[in-house]
PDB file of C-alpha atoms and ligand atoms in Angstrom:
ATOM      1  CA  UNK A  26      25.999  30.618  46.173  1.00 89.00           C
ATOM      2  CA  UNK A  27      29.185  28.799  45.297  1.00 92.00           C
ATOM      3  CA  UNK A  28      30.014  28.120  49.014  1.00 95.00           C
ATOM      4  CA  UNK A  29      26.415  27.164  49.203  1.00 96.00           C
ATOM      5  CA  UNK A  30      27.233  24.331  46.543  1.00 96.00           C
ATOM      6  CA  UNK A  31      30.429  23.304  47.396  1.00 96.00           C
ATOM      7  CA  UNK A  32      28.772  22.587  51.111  1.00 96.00           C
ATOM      8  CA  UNK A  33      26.108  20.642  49.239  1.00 97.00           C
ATOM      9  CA  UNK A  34      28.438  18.631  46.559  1.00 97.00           C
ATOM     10  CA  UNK A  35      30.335  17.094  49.732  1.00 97.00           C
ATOM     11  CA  UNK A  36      26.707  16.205  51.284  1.00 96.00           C
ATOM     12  CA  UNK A  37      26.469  12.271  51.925  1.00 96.00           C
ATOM     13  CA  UNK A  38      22.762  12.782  49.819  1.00 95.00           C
ATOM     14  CA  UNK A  39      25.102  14.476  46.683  1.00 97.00           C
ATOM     15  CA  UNK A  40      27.923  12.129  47.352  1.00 96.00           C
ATOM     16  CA  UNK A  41      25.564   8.684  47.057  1.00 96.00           C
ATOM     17  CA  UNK A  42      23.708  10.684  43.557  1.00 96.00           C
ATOM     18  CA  UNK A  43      27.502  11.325  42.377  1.00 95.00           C
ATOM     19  CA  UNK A  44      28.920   7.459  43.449  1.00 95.00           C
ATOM     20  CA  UNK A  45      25.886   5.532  42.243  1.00 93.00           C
ATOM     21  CA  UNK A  46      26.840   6.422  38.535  1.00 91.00           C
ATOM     22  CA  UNK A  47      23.890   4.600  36.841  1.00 95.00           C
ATOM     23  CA  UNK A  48      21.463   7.449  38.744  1.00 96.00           C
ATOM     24  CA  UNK A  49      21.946  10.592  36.736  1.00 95.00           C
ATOM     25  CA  UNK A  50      21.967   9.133  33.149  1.00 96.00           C
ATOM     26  CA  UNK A  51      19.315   7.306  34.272  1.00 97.00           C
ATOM     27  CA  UNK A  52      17.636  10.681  35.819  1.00 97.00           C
ATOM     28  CA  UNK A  53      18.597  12.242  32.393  1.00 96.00           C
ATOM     29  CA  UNK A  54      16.919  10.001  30.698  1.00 97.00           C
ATOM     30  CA  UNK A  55      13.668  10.551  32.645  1.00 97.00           C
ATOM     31  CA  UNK A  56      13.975  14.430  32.303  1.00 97.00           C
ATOM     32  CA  UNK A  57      14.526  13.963  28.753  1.00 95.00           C
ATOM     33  CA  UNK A  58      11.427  11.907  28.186  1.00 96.00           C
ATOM     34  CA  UNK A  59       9.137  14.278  30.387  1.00 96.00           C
ATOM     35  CA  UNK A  60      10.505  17.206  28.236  1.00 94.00           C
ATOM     36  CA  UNK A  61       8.126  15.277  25.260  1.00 94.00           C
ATOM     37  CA  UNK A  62       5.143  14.865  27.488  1.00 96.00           C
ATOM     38  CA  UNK A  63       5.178  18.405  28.603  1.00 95.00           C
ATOM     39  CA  UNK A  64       6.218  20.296  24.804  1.00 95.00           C
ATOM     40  CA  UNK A  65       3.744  18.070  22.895  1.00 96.00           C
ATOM     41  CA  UNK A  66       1.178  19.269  25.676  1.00 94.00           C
ATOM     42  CA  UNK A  67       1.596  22.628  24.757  1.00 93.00           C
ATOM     43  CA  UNK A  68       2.041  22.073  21.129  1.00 95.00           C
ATOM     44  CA  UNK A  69      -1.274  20.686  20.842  1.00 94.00           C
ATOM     45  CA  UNK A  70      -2.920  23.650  22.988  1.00 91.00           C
ATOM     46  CA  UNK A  71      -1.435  26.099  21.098  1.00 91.00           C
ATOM     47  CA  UNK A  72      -2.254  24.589  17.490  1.00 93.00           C
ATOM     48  CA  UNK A  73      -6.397  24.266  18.805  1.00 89.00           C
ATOM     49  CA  UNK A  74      -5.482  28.213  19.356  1.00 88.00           C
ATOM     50  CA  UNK A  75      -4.523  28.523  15.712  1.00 91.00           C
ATOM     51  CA  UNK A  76      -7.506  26.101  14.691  1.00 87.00           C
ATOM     52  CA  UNK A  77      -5.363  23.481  13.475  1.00 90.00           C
ATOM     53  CA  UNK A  78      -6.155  20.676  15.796  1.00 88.00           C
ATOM     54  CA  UNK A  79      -9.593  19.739  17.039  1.00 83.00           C
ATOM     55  CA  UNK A  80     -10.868  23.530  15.494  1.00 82.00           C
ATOM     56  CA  UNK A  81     -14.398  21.927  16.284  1.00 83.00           C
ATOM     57  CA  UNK A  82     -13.709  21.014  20.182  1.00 84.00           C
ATOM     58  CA  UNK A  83     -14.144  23.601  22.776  1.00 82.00           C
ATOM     59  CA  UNK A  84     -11.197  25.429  23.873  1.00 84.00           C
ATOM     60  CA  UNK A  85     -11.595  23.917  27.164  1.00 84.00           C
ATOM     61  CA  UNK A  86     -12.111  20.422  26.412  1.00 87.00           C
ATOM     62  CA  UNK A  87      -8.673  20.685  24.350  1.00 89.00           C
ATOM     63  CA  UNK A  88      -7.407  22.407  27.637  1.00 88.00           C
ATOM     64  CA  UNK A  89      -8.859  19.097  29.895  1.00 89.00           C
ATOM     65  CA  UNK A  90      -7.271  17.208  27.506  1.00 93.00           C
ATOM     66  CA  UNK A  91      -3.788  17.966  27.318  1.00 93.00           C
ATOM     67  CA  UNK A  92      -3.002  20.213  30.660  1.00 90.00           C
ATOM     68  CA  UNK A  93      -2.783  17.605  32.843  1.00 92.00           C
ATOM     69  CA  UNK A  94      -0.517  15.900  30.996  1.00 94.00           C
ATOM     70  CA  UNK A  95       1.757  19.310  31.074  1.00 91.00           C
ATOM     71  CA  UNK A  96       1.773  18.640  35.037  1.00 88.00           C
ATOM     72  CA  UNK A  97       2.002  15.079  35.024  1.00 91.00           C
ATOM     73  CA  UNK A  98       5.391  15.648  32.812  1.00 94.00           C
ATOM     74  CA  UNK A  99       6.122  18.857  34.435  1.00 94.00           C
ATOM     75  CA  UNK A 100       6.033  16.897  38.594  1.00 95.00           C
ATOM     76  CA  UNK A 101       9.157  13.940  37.494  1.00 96.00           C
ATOM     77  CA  UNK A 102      11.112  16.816  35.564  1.00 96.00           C
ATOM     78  CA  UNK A 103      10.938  18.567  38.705  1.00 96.00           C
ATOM     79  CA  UNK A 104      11.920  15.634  41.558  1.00 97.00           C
ATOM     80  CA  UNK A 105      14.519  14.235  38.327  1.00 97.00           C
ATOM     81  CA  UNK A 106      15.946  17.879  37.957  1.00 96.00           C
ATOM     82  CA  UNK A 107      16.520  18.352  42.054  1.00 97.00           C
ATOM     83  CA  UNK A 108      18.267  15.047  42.045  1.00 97.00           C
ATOM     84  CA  UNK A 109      20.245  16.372  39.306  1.00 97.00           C
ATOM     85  CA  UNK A 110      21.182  19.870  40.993  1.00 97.00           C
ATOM     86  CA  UNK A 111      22.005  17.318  44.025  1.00 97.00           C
ATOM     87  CA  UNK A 112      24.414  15.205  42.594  1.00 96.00           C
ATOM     88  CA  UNK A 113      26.071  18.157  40.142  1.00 96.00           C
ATOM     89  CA  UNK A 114      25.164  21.846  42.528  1.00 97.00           C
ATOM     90  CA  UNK A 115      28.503  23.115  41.300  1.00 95.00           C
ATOM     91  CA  UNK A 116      27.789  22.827  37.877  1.00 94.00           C
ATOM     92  CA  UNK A 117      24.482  24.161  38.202  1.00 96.00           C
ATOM     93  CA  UNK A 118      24.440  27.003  40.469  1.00 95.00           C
ATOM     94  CA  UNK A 119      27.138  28.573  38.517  1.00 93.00           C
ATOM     95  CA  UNK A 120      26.098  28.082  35.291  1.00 94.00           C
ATOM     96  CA  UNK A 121      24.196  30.552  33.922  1.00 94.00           C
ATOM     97  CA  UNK A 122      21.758  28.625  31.513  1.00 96.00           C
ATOM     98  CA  UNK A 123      20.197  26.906  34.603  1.00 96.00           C
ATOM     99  CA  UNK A 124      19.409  30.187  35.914  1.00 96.00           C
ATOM    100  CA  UNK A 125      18.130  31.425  32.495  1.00 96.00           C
ATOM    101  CA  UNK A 126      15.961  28.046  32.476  1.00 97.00           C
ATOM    102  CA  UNK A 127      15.076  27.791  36.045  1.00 96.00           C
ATOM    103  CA  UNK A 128      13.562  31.810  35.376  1.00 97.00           C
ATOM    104  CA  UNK A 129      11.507  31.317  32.207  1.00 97.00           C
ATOM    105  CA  UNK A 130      10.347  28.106  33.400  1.00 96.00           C
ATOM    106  CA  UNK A 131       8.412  29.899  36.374  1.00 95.00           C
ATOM    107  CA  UNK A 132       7.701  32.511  33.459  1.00 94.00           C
ATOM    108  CA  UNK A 133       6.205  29.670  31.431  1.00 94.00           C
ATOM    109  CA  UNK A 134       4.000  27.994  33.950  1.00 90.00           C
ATOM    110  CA  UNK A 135       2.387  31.555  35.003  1.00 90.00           C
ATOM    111  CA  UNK A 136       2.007  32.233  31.329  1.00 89.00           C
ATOM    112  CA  UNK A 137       0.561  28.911  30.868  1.00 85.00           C
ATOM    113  CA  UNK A 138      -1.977  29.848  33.529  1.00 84.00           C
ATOM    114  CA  UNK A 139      -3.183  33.267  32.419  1.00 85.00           C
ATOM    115  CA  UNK A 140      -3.447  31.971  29.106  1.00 81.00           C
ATOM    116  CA  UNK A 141      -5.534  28.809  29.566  1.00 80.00           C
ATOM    117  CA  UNK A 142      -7.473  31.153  32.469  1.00 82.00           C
ATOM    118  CA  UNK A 143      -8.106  33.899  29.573  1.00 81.00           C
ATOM    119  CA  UNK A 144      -8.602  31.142  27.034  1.00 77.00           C
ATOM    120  CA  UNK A 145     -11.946  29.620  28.840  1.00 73.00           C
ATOM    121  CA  UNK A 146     -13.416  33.110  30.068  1.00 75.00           C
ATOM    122  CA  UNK A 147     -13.232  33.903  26.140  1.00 73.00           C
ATOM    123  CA  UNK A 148     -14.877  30.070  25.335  1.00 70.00           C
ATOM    124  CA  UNK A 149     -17.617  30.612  28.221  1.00 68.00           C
ATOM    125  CA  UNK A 150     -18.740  34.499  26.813  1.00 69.00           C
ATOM    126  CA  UNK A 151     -19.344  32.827  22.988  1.00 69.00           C
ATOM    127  CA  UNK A 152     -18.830  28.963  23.811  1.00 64.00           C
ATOM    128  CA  UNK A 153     -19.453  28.666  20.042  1.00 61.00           C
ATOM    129  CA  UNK A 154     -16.170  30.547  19.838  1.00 63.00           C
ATOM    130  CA  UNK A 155     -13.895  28.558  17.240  1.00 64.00           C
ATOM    131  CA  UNK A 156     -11.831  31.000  15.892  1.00 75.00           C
ATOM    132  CA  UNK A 157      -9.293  33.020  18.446  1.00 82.00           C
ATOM    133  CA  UNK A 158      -7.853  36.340  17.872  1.00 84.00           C
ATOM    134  CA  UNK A 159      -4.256  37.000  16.604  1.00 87.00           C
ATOM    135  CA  UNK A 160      -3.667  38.462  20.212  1.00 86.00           C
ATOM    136  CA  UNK A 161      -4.260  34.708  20.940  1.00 87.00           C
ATOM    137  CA  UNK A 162      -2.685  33.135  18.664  1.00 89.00           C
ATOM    138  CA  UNK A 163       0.424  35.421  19.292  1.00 91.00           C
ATOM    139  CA  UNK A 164       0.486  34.358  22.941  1.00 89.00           C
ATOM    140  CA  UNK A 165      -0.016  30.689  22.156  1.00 91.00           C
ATOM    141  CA  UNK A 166       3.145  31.004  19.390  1.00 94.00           C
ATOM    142  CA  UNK A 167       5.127  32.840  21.651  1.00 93.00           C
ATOM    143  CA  UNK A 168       4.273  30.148  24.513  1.00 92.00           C
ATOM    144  CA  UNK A 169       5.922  27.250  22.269  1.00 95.00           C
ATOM    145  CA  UNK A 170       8.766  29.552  21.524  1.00 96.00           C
ATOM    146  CA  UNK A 171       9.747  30.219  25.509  1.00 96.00           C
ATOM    147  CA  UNK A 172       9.398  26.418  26.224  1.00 96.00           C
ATOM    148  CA  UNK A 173      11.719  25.662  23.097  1.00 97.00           C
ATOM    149  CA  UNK A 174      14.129  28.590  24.839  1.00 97.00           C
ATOM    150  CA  UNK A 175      13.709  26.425  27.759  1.00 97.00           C
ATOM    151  CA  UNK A 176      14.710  23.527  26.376  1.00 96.00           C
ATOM    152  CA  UNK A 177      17.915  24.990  24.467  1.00 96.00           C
ATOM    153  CA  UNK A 178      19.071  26.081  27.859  1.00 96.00           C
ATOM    154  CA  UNK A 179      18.817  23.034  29.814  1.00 95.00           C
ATOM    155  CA  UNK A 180      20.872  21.178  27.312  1.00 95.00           C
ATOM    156  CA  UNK A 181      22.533  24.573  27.151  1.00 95.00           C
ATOM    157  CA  UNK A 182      24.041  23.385  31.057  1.00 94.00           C
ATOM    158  CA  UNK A 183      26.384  21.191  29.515  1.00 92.00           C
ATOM    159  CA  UNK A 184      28.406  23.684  27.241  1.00 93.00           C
ATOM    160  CA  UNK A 185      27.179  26.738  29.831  1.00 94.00           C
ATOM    161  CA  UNK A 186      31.066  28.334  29.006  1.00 89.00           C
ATOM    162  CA  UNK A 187      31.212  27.605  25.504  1.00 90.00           C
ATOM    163  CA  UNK A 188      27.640  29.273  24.915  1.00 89.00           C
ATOM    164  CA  UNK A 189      27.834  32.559  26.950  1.00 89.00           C
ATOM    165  CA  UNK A 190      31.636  32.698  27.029  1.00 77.00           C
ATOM    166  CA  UNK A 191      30.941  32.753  23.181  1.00 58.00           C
ATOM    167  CA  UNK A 192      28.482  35.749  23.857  1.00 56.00           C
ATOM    168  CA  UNK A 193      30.410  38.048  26.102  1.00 52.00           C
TER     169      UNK A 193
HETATM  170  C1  LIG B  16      11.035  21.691  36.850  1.00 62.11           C
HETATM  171  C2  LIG B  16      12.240  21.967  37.195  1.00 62.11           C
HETATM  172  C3  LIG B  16      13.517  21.540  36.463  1.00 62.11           C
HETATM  173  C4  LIG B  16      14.743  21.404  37.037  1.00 62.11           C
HETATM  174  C5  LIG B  16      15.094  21.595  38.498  1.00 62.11           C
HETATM  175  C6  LIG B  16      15.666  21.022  35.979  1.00 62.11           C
HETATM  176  C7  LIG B  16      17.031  20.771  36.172  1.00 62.11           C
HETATM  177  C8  LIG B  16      17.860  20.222  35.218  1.00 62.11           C
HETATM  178  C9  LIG B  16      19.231  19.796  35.453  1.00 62.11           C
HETATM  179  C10 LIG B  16      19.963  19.904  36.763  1.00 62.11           C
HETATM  180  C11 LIG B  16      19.717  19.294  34.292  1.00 62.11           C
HETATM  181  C12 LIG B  16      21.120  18.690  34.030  1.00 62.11           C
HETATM  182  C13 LIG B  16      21.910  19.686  33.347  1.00 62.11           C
HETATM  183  C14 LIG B  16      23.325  19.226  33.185  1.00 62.11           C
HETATM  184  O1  LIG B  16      24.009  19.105  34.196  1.00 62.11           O
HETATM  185  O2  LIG B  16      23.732  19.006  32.035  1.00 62.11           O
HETATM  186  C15 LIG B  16      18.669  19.425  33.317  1.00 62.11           C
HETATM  187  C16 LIG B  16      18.840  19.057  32.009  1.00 62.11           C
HETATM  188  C17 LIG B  16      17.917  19.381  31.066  1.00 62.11           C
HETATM  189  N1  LIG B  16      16.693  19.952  31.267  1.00 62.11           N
HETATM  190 FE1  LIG B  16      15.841  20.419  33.039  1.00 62.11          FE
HETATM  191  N2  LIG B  16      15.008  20.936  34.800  1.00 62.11           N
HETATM  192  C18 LIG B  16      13.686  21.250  35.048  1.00 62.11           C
HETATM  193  C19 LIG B  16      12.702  21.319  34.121  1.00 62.11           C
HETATM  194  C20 LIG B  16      12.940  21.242  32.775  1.00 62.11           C
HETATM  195  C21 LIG B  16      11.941  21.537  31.763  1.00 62.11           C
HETATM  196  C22 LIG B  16      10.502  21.935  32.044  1.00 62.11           C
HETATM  197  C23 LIG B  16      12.547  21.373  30.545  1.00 62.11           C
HETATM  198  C24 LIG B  16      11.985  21.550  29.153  1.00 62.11           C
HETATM  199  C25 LIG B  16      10.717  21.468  28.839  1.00 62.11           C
HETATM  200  C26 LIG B  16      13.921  20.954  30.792  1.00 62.11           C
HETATM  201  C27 LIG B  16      14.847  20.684  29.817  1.00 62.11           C
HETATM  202  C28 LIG B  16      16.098  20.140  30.045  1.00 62.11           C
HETATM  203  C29 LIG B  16      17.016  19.661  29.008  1.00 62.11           C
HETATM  204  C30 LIG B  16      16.784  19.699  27.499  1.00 62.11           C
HETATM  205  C31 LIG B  16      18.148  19.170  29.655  1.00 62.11           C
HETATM  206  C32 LIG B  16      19.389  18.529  29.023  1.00 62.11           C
HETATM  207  C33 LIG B  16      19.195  17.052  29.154  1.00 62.11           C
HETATM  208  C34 LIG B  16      20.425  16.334  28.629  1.00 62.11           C
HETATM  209  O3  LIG B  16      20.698  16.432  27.468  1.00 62.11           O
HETATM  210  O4  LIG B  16      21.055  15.628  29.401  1.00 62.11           O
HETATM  211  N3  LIG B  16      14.122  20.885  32.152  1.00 62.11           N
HETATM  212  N4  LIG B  16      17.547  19.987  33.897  1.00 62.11           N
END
């Protein structure tokens, strides 16, 4: 994997990310801003779970509400993150928050899935359903808690040594 990076790092696409030094602040900036779209998405779903927003709305008008603005946020943190692994692979590929975060985050978009899927078969069988059950409201908590994980560990990237050097 290192080899793999070190090839990549001295790629002319890697070496024009890396010299144009406006890009990955820039790209940071982007990521940083989609990481609001997409958390505040999922805040809001899970909090109709709990009954505390829109208790009186259909789970799955709350769920055409605020998923697609999970995968509109979700698409640039994915083509501003790629650029980023371009222009730093070294950094990334060894470090073992990005791993971490690159594996929950597939974890989290599944879970998403099932959820919201489970979610709307529940609304459909009593679509005056208003109140979910604490198995529900246990996955929605713990879905807010795996995106926050997510979130530690991509800013986690920076001080990847520190933190797990710290741990071992
Ligand atoms: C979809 C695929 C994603 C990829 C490929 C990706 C990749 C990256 C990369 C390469 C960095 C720069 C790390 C560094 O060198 O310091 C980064 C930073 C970060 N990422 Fe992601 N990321 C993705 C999605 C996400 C998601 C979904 C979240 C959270 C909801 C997230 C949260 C963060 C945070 C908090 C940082 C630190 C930003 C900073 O302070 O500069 N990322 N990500």
């Amino acid at each position: 994997m290192v080899a793999f990076a070190e090839w990549l790092q001295s790629s002319s696409l890697s070496i024009l990310v890396q010299s144009n030094t406006w890009l990955t602040p820039l790209l940071q900036s982007i990521h940083i801003l989609m990481i609001g779209v997409v958390f505040i998405a999922v805040v809001m779903l899970a909090l109709r779970v709990f009954g505390r927003v829109s208790a009186d709305t259909p789970f799955n008008e709350v769920w055409a509400r605020f998923a697609p603005w999970m995968w509109r946020g979700l698409i640039p943190m994915a083509v501003t993150g790629i650029i980023l692994v371009i222009g730093e692979p070294v950094r990334e590929f060894t470090a073992l928050s990005f791993w971490l975060k690159m594996g929950l985050l597939v974890v989290a978009v599944i879970s998403v899935l099932f959820f919201a899927r489970s979610m709307r078969d529940a609304t459909l069988a009593d679509p005056g359903m208003s109140e979910f059950s604490s198995g529900a409201k246990l996955a929605a908590a713990a879905t807010v808690v795996l995106w926050l994980v997510i979130i530690f560990l991509g800013r986690a990237i920076a001080y990847d040594v520190e933190v797990w050097g710290a741990l071992t």
